[in-house]
Structure formats: structure tokens, C-alpha cells
CSV table of C-alpha atoms in Angstrom, one decimal:
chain,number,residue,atom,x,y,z
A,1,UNK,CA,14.8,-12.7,7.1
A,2,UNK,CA,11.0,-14.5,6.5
A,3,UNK,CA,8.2,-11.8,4.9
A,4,UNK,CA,6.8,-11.8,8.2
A,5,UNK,CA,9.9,-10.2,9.4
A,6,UNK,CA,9.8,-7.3,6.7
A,7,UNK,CA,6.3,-6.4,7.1
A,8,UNK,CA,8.0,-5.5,10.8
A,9,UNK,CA,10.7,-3.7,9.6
A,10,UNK,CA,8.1,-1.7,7.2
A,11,UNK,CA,5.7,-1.0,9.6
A,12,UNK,CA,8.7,0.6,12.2
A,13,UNK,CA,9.4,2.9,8.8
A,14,UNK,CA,6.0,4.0,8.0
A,15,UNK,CA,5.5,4.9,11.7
A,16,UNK,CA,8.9,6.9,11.7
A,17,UNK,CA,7.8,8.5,8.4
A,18,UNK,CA,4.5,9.8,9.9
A,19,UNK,CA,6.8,11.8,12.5
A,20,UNK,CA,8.8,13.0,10.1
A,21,UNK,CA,5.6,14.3,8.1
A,22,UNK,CA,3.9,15.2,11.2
A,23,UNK,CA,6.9,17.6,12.4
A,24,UNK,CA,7.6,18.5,8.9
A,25,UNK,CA,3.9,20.3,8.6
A,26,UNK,CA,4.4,21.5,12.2
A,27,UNK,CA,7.3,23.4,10.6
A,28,UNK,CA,5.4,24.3,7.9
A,29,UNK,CA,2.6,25.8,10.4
A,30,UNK,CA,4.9,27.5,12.2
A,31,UNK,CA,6.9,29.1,9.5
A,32,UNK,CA,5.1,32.5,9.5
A,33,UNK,CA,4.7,32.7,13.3
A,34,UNK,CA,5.6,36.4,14.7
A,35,UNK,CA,7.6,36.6,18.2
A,36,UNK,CA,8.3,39.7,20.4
A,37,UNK,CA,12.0,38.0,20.9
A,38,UNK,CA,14.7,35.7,19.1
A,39,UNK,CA,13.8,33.5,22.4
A,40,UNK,CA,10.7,32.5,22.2
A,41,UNK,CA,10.6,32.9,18.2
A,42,UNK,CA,10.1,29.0,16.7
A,43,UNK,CA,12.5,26.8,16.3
A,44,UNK,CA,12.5,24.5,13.4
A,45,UNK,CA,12.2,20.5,14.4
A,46,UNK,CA,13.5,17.6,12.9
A,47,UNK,CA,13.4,14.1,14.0
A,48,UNK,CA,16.4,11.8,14.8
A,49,UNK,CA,16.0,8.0,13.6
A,50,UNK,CA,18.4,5.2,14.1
A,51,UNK,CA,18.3,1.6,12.7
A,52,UNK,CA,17.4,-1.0,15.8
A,53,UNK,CA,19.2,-4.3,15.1
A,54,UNK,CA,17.5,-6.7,17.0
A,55,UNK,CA,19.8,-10.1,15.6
A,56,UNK,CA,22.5,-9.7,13.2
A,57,UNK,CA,22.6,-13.2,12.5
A,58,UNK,CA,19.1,-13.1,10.7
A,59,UNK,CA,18.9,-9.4,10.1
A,60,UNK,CA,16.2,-8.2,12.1
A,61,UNK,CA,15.5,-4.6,12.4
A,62,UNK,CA,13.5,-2.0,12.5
A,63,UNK,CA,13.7,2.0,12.5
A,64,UNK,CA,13.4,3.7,16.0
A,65,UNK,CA,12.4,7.7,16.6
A,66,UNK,CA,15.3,9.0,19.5
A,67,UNK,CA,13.9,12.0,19.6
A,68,UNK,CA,13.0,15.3,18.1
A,69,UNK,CA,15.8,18.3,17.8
A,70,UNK,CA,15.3,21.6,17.7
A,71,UNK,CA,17.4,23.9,15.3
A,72,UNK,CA,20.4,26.1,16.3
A,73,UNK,CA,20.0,28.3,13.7
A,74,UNK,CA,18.8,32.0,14.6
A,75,UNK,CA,15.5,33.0,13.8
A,76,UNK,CA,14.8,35.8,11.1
A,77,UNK,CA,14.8,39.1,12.1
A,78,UNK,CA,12.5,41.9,10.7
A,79,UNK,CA,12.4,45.1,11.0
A,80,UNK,CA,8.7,46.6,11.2
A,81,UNK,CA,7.8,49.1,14.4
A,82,UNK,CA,4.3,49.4,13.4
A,83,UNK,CA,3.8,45.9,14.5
A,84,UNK,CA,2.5,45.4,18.4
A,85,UNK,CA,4.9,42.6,18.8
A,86,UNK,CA,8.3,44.6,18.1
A,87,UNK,CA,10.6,45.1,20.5
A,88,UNK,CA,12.3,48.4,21.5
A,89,UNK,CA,14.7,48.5,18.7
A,90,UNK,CA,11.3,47.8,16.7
A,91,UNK,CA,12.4,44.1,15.5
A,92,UNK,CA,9.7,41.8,15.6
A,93,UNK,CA,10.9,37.7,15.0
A,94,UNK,CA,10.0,34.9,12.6
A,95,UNK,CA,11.1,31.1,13.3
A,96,UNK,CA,14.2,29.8,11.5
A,97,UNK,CA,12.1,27.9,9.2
A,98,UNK,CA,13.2,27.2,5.4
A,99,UNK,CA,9.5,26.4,3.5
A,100,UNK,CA,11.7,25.2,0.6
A,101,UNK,CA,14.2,23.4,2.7
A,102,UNK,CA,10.8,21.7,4.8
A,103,UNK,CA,8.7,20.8,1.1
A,104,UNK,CA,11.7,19.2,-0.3
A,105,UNK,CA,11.6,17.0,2.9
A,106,UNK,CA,7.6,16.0,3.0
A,107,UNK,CA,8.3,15.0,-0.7
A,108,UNK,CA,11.1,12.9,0.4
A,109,UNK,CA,9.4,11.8,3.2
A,110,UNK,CA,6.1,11.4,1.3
A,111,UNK,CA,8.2,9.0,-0.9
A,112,UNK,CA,9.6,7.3,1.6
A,113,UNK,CA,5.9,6.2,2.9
A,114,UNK,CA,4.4,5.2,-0.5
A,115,UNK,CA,7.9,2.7,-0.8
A,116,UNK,CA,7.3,1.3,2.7
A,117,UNK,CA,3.9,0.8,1.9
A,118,UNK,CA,4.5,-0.9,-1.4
A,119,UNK,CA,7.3,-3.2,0.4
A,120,UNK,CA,4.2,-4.0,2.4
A,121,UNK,CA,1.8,-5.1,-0.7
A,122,UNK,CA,4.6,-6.7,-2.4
A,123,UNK,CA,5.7,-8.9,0.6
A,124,UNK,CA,1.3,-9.4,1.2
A,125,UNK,CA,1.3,-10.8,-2.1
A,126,UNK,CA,4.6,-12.8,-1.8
A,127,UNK,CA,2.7,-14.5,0.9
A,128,UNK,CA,-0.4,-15.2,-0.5
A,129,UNK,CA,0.9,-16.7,-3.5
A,130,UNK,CA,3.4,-18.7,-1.0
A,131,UNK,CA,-0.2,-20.2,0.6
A,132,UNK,CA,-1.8,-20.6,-2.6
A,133,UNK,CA,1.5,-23.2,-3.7
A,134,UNK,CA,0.0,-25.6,-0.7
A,135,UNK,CA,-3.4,-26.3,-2.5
């Protein structure tokens, strides 16, 4: 695999990252939000990645975003009939977000960035010093 090559697989991780921190903080948003039903209450999202081999004979690959998946969990149920959203049993609904579950990932995500972006500096340099051998 050539440095060209890893700067490719770099980039595909730092765009994949940004998902994950972009639904993380949607999560985040979200986590407080108050529903009149466990239906339409919000669900907690979490990006699926895979690993793309392009060749395995030179190693090519890259990360890939499949999708985003909702959680199966059930939200969080509270019980407060002085609100204007409860229900008739006087429940109102929060989503089934975890705030420590969701900062523990945007720091392992957030991690995850700053290393893809130092595999990029490190393999810019590898290259320039590469070119500065020729003269």
C-alpha cells in the first residue's frame, strides 16, 4: 500500500467519524426531548460502518457508512400530570438516550478523528521528505 493510498483510507475514516460525531450530538440534542407517547418519543441513533476492501492483494480499503440504526430500547417513562404533553395515565416520554453512554462515544470518536488526522500529517510528511531525497 503507497502513502497515496493511506491518505484514502484516512480520509474514508475521518468522513465516517464526522457521522458518528454528527449523530452522536444529535443524540445528545435530543436527549431531553419530551413526547406525548413511547411512539413518537426519540430514539437514540448510531451509525453502522463496515471496512470496503477494494484489492486484497495490495490492501486497499477504506471505511464505508451502511446506514444509521435506530435503538430498540424503550424510551423513559415519567410520571408528571401537570405537564401538557402527558397522556391519560399522566406519563409524559423522554427518548432512550444514555448522555454518559453518548460522551463516552464523542470522546472515542473525537479520538478517533485527531488519529486519522495525524495518519494524514505523518504520511504528508513521509512524502515530502520522499520528494526532497530526489534533489
Amino acid at each position: 500500500m503507497g502513502l497515496l493510498n493511506v491518505l484514502d483510507v484516512s480520509g474514508s475514516a475521518l468522513a465516517a467519524q464526522s457521522v458518528r460525531l454528527n449523530t452522536i450530538s444529535s443524540n445528545l440534542a435530543n436527549a431531553e426531548s419530551v413526547s406525548a407517547t413511547p411512539q413518537t418519543a426519540y430514539r437514540a441513533k448510531q451509525p453502522v460502518f463496515s471496512a470496503l476492501v477494494q484489492d486484497a492483494m495490495s490492501g486497499l480499503a477504506s471505511v464505508r457508512v451502511d446506514g444509521i440504526a435506530e435503538s430498540a430500547a424503550p424510551p423513559r417513562q415519567e410520571y408528571a400530570p401537570e405537564h401538557p404533553l402527558a397522556d391519560g395515565d399522566g406519563y409524559i416520554y423522554y427518548g432512550n438516550v444514555n448522555t454518559v453512554e453518548e460522551m463516552a462515544n464523542m470522546i472515542s470518536a473525537s479520538r478517533a478523528y485527531q488519529n486519522n488526522v495525524e495518519v494524514m500529517n505523518t504520511s504528508k510528511q513521509l512524502l515530502l521528505q520522499t520528494l526532497n531525497l530526489g534533489r
